[in-house]
Short mmCIF file of C-alpha atoms in Angstrom, two decimals:
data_model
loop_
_atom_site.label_atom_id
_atom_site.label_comp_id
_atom_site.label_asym_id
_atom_site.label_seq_id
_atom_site.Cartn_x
_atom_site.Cartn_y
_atom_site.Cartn_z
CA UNK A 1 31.70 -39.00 26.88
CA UNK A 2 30.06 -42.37 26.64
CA UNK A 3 31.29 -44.74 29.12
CA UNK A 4 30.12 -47.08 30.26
CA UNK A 5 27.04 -45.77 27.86
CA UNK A 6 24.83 -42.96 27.14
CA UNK A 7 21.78 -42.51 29.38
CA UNK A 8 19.49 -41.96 26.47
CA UNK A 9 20.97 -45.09 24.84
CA UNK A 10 20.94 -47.13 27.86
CA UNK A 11 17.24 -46.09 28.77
CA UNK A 12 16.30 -46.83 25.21
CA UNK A 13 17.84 -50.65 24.78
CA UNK A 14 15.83 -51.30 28.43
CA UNK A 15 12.45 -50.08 27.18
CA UNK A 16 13.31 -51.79 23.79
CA UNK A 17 14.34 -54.82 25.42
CA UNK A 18 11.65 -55.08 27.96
CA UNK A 19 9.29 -54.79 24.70
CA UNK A 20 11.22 -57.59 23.11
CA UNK A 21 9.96 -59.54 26.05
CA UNK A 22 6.95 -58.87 26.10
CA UNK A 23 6.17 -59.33 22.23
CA UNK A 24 7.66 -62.83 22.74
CA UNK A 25 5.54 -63.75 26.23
CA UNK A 26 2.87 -62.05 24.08
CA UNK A 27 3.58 -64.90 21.15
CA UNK A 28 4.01 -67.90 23.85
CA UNK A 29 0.43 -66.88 25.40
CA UNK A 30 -1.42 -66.24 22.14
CA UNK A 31 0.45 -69.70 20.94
CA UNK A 32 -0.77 -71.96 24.24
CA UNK A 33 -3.97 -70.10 23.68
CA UNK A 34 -4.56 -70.97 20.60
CA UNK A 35 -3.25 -74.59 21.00
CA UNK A 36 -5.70 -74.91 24.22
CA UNK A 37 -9.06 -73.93 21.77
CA UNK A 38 -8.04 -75.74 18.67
CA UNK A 39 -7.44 -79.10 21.46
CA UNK A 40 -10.58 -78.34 22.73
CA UNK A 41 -12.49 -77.66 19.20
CA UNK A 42 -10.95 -81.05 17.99
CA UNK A 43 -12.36 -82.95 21.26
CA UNK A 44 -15.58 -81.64 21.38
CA UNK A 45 -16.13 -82.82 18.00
CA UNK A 46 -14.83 -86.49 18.98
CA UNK A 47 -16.88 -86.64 22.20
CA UNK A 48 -20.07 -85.83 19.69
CA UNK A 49 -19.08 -88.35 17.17
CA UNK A 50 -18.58 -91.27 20.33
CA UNK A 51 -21.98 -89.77 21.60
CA UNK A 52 -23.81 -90.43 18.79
CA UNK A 53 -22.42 -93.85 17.84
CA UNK A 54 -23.38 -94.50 21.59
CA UNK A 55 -26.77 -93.10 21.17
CA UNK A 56 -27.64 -95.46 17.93
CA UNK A 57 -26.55 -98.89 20.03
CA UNK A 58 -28.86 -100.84 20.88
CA UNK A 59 -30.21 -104.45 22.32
CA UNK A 60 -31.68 -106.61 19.81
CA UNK A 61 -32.72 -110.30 20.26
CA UNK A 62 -30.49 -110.24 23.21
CA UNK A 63 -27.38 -108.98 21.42
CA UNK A 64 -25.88 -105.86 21.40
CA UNK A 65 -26.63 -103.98 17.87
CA UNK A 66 -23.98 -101.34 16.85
CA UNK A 67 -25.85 -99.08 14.02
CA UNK A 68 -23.06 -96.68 13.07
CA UNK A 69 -24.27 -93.12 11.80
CA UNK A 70 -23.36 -91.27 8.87
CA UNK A 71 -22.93 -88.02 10.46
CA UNK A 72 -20.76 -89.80 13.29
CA UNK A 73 -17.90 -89.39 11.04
CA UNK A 74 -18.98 -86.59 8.16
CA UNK A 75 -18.30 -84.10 11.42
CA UNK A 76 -14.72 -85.15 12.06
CA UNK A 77 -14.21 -84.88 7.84
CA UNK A 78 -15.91 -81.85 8.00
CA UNK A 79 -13.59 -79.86 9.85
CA UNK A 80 -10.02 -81.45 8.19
CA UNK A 81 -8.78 -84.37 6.13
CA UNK A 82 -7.09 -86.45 8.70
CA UNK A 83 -7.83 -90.05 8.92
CA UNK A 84 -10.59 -91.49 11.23
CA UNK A 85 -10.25 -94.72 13.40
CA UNK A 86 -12.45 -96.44 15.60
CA UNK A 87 -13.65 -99.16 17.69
CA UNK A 88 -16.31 -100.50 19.61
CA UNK A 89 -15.99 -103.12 22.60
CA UNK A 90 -18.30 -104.69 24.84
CA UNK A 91 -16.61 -105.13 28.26
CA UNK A 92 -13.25 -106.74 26.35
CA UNK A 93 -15.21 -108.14 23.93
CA UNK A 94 -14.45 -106.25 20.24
CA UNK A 95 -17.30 -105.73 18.84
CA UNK A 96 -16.16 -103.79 15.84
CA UNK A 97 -13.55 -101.37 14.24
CA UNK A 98 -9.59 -101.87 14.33
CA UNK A 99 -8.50 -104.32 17.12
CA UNK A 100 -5.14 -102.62 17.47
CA UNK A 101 -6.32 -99.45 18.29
CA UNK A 102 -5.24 -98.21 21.57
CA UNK A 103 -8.09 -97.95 24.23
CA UNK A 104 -7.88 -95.08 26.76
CA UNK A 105 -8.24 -96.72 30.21
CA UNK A 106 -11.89 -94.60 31.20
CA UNK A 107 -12.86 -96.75 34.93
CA UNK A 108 -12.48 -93.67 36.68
CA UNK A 109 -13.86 -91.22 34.08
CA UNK A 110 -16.76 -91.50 32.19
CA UNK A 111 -14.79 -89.78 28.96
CA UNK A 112 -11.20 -90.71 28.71
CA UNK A 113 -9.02 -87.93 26.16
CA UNK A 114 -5.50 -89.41 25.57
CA UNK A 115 -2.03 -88.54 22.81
CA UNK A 116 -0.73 -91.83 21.34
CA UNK A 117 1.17 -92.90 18.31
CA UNK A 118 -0.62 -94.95 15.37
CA UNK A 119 0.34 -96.58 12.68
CA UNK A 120 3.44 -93.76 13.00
CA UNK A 121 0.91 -91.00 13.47
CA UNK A 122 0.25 -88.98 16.13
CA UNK A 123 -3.51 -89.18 16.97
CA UNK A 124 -6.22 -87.73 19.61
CA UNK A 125 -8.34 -90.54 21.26
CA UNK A 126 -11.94 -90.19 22.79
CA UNK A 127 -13.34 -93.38 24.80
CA UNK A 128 -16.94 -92.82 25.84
CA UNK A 129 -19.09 -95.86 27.68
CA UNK A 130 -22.47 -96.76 27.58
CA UNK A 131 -24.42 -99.22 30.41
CA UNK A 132 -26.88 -101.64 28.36
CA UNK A 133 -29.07 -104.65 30.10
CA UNK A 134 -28.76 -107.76 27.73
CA UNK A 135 -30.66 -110.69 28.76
CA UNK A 136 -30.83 -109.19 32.32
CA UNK A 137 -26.93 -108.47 32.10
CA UNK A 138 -25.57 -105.21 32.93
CA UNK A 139 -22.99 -104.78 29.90
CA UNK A 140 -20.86 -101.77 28.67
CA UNK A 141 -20.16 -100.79 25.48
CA UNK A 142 -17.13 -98.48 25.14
CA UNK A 143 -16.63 -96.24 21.94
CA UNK A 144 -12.99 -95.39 21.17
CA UNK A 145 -12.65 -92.12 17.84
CA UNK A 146 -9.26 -91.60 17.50
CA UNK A 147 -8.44 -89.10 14.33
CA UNK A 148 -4.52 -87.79 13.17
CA UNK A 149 -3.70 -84.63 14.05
CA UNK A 150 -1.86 -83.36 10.54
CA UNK A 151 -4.65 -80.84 10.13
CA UNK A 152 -4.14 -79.72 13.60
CA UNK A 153 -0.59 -79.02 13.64
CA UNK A 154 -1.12 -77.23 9.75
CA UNK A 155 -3.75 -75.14 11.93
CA UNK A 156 -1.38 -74.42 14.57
CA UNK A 157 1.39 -73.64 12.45
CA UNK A 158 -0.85 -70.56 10.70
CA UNK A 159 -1.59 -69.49 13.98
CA UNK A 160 1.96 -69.86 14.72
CA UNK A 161 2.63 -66.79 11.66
CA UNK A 162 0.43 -64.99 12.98
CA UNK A 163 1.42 -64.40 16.21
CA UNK A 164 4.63 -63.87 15.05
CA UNK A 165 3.46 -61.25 12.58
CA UNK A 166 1.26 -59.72 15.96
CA UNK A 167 4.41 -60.14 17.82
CA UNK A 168 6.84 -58.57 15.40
CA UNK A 169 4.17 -55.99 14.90
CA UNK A 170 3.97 -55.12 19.04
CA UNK A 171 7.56 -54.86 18.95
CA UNK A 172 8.17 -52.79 16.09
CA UNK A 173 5.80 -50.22 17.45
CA UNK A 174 6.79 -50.35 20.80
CA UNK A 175 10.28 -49.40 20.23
CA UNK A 176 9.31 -46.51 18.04
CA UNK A 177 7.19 -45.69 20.80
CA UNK A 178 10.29 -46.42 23.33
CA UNK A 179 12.43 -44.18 21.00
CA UNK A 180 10.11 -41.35 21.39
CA UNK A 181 9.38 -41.50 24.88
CA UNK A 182 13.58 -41.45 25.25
CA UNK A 183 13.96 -38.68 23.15
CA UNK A 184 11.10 -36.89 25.13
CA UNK A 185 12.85 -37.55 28.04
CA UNK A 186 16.47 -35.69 27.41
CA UNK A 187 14.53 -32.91 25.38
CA UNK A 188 14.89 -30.90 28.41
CA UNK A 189 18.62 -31.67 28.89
CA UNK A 190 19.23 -30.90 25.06
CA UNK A 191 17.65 -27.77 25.53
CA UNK A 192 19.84 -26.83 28.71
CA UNK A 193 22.70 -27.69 26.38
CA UNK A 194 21.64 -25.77 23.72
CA UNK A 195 20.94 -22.87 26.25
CA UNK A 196 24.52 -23.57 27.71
CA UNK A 197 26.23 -23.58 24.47
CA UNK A 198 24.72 -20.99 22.96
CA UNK A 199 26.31 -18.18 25.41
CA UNK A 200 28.66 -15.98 24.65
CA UNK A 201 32.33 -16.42 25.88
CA UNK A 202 31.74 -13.93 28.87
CA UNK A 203 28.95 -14.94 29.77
CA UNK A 204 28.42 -16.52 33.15
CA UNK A 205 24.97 -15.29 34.47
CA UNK A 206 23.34 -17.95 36.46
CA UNK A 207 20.87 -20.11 33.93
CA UNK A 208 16.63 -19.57 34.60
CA UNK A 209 15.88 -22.40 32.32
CA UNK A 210 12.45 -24.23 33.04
CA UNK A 211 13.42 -28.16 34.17
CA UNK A 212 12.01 -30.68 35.07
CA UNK A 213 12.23 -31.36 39.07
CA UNK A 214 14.93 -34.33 38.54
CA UNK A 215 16.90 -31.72 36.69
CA UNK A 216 16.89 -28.79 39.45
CA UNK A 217 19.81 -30.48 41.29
CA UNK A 218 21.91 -30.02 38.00
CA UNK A 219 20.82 -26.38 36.97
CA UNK A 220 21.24 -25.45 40.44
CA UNK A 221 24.87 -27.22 40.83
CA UNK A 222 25.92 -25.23 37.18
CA UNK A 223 25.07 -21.91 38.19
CA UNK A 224 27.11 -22.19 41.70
CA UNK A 225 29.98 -23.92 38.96
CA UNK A 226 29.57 -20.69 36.92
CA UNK A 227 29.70 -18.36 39.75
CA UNK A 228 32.77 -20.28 40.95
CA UNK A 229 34.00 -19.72 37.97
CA UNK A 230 33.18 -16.04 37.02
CA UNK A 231 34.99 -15.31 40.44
CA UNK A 232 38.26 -16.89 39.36
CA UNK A 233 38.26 -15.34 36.31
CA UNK A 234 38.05 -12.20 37.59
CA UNK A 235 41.15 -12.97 40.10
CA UNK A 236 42.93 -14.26 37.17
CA UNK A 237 42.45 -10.95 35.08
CA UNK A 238 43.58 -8.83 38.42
CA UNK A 239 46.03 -10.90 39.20
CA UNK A 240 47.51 -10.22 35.61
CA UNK A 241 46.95 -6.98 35.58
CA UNK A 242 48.75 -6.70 39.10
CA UNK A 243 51.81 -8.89 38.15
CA UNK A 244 52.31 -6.44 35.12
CA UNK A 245 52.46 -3.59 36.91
CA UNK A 246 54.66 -5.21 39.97
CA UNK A 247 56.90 -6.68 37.60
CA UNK A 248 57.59 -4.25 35.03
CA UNK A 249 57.49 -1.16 37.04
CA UNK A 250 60.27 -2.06 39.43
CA UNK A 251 62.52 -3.59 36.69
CA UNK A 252 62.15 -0.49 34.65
CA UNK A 253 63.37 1.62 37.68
CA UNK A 254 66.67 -0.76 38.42
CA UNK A 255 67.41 -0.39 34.47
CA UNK A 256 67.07 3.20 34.53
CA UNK A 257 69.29 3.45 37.97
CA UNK A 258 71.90 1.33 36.41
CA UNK A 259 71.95 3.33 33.31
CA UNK A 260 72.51 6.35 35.43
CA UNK A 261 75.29 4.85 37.93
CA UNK A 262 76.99 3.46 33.82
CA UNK A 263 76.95 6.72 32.80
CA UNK A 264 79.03 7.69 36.40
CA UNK A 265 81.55 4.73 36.53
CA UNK A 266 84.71 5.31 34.62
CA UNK A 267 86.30 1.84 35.56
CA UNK A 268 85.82 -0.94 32.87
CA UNK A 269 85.22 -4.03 35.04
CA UNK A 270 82.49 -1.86 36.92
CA UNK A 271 81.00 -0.81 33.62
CA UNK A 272 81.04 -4.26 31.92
CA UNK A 273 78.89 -5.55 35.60
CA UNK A 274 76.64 -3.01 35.07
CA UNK A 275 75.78 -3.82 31.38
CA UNK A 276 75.84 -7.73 32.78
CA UNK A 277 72.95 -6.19 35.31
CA UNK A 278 70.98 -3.73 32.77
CA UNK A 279 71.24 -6.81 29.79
CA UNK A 280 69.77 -9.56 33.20
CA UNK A 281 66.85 -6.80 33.66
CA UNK A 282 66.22 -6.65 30.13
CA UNK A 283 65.80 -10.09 29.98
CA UNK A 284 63.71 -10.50 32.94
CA UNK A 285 61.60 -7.63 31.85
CA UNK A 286 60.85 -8.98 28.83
CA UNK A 287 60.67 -12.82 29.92
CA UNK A 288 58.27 -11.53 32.87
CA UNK A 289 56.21 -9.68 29.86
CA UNK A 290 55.73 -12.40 27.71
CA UNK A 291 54.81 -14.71 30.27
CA UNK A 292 52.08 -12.83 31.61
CA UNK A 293 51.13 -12.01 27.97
CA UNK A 294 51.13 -16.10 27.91
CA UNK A 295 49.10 -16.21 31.12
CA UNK A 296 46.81 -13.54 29.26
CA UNK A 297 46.87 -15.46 26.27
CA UNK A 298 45.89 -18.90 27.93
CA UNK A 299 43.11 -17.21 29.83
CA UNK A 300 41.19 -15.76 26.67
CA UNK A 301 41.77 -18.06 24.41
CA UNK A 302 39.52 -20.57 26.20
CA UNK A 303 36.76 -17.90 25.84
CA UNK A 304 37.54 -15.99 22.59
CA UNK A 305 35.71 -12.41 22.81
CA UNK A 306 35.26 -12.21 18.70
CA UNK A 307 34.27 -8.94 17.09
CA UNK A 308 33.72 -8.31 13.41
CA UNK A 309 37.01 -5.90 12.41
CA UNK A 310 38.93 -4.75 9.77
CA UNK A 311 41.80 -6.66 9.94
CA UNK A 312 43.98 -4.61 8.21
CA UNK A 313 43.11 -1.71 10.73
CA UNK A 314 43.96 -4.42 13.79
CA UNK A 315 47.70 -4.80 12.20
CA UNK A 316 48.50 -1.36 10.95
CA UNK A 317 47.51 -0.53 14.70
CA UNK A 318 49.71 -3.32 16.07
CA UNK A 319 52.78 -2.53 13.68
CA UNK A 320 52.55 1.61 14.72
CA UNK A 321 52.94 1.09 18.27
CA UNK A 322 56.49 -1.05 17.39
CA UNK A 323 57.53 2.20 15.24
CA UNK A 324 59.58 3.68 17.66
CA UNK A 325 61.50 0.83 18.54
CA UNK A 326 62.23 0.02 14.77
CA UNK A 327 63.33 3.50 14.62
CA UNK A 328 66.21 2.99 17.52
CA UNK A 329 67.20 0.53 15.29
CA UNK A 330 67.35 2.01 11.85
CA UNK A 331 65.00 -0.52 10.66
CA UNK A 332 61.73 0.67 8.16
CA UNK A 333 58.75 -1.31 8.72
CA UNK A 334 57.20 -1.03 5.65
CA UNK A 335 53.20 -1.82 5.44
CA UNK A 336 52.05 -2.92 2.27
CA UNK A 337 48.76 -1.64 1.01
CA UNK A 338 45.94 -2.60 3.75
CA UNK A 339 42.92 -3.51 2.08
CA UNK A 340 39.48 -4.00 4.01
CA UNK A 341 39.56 -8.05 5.25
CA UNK A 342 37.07 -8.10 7.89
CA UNK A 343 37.76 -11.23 10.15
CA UNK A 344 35.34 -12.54 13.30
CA UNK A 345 38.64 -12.19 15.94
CA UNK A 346 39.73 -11.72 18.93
CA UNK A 347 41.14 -8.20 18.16
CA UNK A 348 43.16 -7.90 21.47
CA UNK A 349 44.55 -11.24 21.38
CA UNK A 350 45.45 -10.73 16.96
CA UNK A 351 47.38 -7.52 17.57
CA UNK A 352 49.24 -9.55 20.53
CA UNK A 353 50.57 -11.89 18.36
CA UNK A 354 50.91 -9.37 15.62
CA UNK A 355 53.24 -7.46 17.95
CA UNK A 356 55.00 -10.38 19.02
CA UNK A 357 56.46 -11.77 15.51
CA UNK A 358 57.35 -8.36 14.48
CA UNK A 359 59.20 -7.40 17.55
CA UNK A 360 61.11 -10.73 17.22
CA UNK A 361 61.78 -9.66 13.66
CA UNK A 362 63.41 -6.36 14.72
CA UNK A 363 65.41 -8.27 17.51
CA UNK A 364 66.92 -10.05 14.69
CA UNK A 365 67.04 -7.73 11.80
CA UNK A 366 70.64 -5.37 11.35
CA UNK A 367 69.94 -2.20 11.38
CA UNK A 368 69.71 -0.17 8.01
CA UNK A 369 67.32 -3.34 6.87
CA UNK A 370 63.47 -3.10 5.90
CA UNK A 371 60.68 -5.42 7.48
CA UNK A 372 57.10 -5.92 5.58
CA UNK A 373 53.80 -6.97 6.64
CA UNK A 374 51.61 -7.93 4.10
CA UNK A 375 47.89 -9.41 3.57
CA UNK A 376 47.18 -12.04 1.06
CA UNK A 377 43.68 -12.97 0.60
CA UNK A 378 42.71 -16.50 -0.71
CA UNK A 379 39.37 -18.36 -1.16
CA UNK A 380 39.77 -20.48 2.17
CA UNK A 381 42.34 -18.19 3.93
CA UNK A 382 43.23 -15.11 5.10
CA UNK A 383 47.67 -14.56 5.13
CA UNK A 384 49.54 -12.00 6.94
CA UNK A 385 53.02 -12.27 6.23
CA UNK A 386 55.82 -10.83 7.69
CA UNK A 387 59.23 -10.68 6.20
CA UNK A 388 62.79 -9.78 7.30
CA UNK A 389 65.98 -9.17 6.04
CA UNK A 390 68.12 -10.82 9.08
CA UNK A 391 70.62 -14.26 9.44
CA UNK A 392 66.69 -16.34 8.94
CA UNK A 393 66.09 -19.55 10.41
CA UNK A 394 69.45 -21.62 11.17
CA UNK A 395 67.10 -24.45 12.42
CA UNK A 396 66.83 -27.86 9.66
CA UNK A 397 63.39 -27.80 10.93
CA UNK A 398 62.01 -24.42 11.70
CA UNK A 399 58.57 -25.62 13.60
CA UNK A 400 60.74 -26.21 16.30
CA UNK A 401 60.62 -22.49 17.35
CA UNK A 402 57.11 -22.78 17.81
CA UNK A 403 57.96 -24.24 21.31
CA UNK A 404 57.89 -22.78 25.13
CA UNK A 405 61.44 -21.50 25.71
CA UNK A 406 63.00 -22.61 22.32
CA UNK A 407 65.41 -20.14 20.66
CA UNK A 408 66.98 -20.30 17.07
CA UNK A 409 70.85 -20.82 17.41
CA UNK A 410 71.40 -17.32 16.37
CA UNK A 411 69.99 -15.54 19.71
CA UNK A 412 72.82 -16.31 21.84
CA UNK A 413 73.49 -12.57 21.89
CA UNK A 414 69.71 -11.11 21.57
CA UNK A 415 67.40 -10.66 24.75
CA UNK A 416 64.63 -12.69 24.91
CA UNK A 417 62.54 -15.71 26.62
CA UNK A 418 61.53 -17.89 23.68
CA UNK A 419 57.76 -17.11 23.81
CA UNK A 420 57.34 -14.89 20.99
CA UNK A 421 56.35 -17.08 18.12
CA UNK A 422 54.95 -19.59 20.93
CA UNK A 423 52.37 -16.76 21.97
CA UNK A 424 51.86 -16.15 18.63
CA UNK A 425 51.10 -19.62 17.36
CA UNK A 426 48.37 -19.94 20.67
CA UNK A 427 46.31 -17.05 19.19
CA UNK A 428 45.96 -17.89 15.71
CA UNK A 429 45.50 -21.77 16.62
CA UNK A 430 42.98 -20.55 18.78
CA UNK A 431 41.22 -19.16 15.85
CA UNK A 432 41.34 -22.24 14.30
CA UNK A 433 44.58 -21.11 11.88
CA UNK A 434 48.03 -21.24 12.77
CA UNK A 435 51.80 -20.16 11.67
CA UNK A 436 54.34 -21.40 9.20
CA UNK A 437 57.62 -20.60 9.48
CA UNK A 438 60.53 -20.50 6.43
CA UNK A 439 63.46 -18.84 5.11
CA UNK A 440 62.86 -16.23 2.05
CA UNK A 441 64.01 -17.71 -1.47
CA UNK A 442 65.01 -14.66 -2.73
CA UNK A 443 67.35 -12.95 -0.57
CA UNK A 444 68.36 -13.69 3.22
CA UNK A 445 65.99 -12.94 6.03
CA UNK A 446 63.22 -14.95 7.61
CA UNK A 447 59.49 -15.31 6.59
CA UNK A 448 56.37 -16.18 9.37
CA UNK A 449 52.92 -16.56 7.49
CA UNK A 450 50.16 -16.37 10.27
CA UNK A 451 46.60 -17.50 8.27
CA UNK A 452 43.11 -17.37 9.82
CA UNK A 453 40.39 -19.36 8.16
CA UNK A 454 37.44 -17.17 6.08
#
């Protein structure tokens, strides 16, 4: 059952979810990181370029002298090709460079770092000042370095891949990790499974399986189940035993009393009761039989007790103990040559059936008539068939026999409950086969084909 969703899978999407998180806060910090040093890197190098235009100013015949290094701009090239702008002022005075450059306001700083948009670029601006006397004057000289920021964003987009290649990476091996850890987890619980499954259909001894402490609750709460249920079993199988000695016992001694009192009564309408009364007990003996062979049925067939047997041994058994009754009738129940099948059955629950589809065959076989039982072996299959010489099936669709309390519409005159085939279909579905019912082609009488898989 997996609703609303397997634990293992629902544990396993939360670890690899929470990992998906984290590989993708793991790619924002490495990302702002990155962004932060590269900023940094890029100002440094503009604060060193304004300081050493400042340092190379001077005062000369009472006028401010701007003596622009080489190496003032050779270390903003030398890191990318984006495109250097400048300008010098004196108070509000421009002194040199381009006029329309935006000036970062720096009165309250003495180094002013701003983002602005030139010439449609986006560029990073460094204003640095400078107090010089002139001519007893106290002047300042602010430096402006602005330079684009294309080499900045190509920088940021490679670190960009690669923390999504660290990211992808973290995530890939933390959900193989996650996986593992889950499957870690429920080991124990596959192997109590395993241990569970792997019993044998009578076997309910409590389970001594080392768990883990979270699982004690659950080992402890299936061995009281199995206890439970090893208890009601055991009713069940007395209580079947029980009803079929309580039922047929006393039935058999009313049929044999009426017999007795038939054989006494010389009046016909008392005689034709007491047949009414001994055909009723037959009935109900033989309903009351087949339902607690049902009941027996229903019970093992949950919990199949195979054996390795010679099947042919199982039905020659089964078809003996009918003999007698075949006999009453005149009927021969011919076996056909048995040779060794052996078959992983149920044997108790295969001669059941067995019995049950030939008894219904000599219920509806005239006397003087011959049944047969046969084996046919196949690649897949193993066949027992079982053929009569009575009325067959009147039924368009004979499968309908193979239901509780559902008689052909020649029975109205025969004894019975409607079970037979029905118990006999259980078993061999049970065994993962099943029954197929049809009318011989060559001749009248009835054919039932009961196959069990190799």
């Amino acid at each position: 059952m997996t609703s609303p969703a397997s634990l293992r899978r629902r544990l396993a999407t939360q670890l690899i979810g929470s990992a998906a998180i984290l590989a993708a806060v793991l790619i924002l910090l490495f990302l702002s990181f990155s962004r932060q040093i590269a900023q940094n890197s890029q100002d440094n190098i503009l604060l060193a370029s304004a300081t050493s235009i400042l340092e190379n100013i001077s005062v000369r015949n009472d006028e401010i002298v701007v003596d622009i290094p080489y190496s003032a701009f050779s270390m903003l090239g030398s890191v990318s090709n984006d495109r250097v702008f400048y300008r010098i002022d004196n108070d509000d005075e421009l002194l040199t460079g381009y006029s329309d450059l935006p000036r970062p306001d720096i009165q309250a700083a003495t180094n002013a770092f701003a983002t602005r948009s030139y010439l449609d670029a986006d560029i990073r601006t460094v204003s640095a000042l400078k107090v010089i006397a002139v001519n007893q004057r106290i002047e300042t000289v602010i430096v402006t370095i602005a330079q684009t920021q294309e080499g900045l964003t190509d920088q940021l987009n490679a670190l960009f891949k690669q923390a999504l290649g660290i990211g992808v990476g973290f995530f890939i091996i933390s959900s193989i990790l996650a996986i593992i850890a889950v499957n870690r987890v429920f080991r124990p619980l596959q192997d109590l499974a395993t241990s569970v499954s792997g019993r044998g259909p009578n076997d309910l001894e409590p389970f001594n399986t080392a768990v883990p402490d979270e699982m004690v609750p659950l080992v402890h709460a299936l061995n009281s189940f199995t206890g439970r249920l090893d208890r009601s079993l055991s009713r069940s199988e007395d209580f079947i035993t029980e009803a079929a000695h309580r039922v047929r016992t006393p039935l058999a001694t009313v049929r044999t009393q009426a017999e007795v009192f038939l054989r006494r009564v010389r009046q016909d309408n008392n005689r034709t009761t007491l047949k009414d009364m001994i055909r009723a007990i037959d009935e109900s003996s033989r309903a009351a039989g087949q339902l607690i062979d049902q009941a027996m049925v229903n019970l093992r067939t949950d919990v199949l007790d195979r054996k390795e047997v010679n099947l042919g041994e199982c039905i020659v058994d089964a078809v003996q103990r009918l003999q007698p009754i075949a006999s009453l009738r005149d009927i021969d129940l011919k076996l056909a040559p048995m040779d060794v099948h052996f078959a992983h059955i149920d044997p108790i629950l295969i001669q059941n059936a067995i019995t049950n589809i030939v008894d219904n065959a000599i219920k509806y076989s005239p006397p003087e008539t011959e049944i047969s039982v046969q084996i046919i072996s196949e690649s897949d299959k193993i066949i027992i068939r079982i053929l009569d010489q009575g009325p067959g099936f009147c039924q368009d669709d004979p499968r309908t026999l193979l239901g509780r309390f559902v008689r052909g519409q020649s029975s109205t005159d025969k004894i019975g409950s409607g079970l037979g085939l029905t118990i006999a279909n259980d078993v061999f579905i049970a065994h993962g086969g099943g029954l197929r019912l049809y009318n011989r082609q060559e001749g009248t009488g009835a054919c039932v084909e009961a196959f069990l898989p190799r």
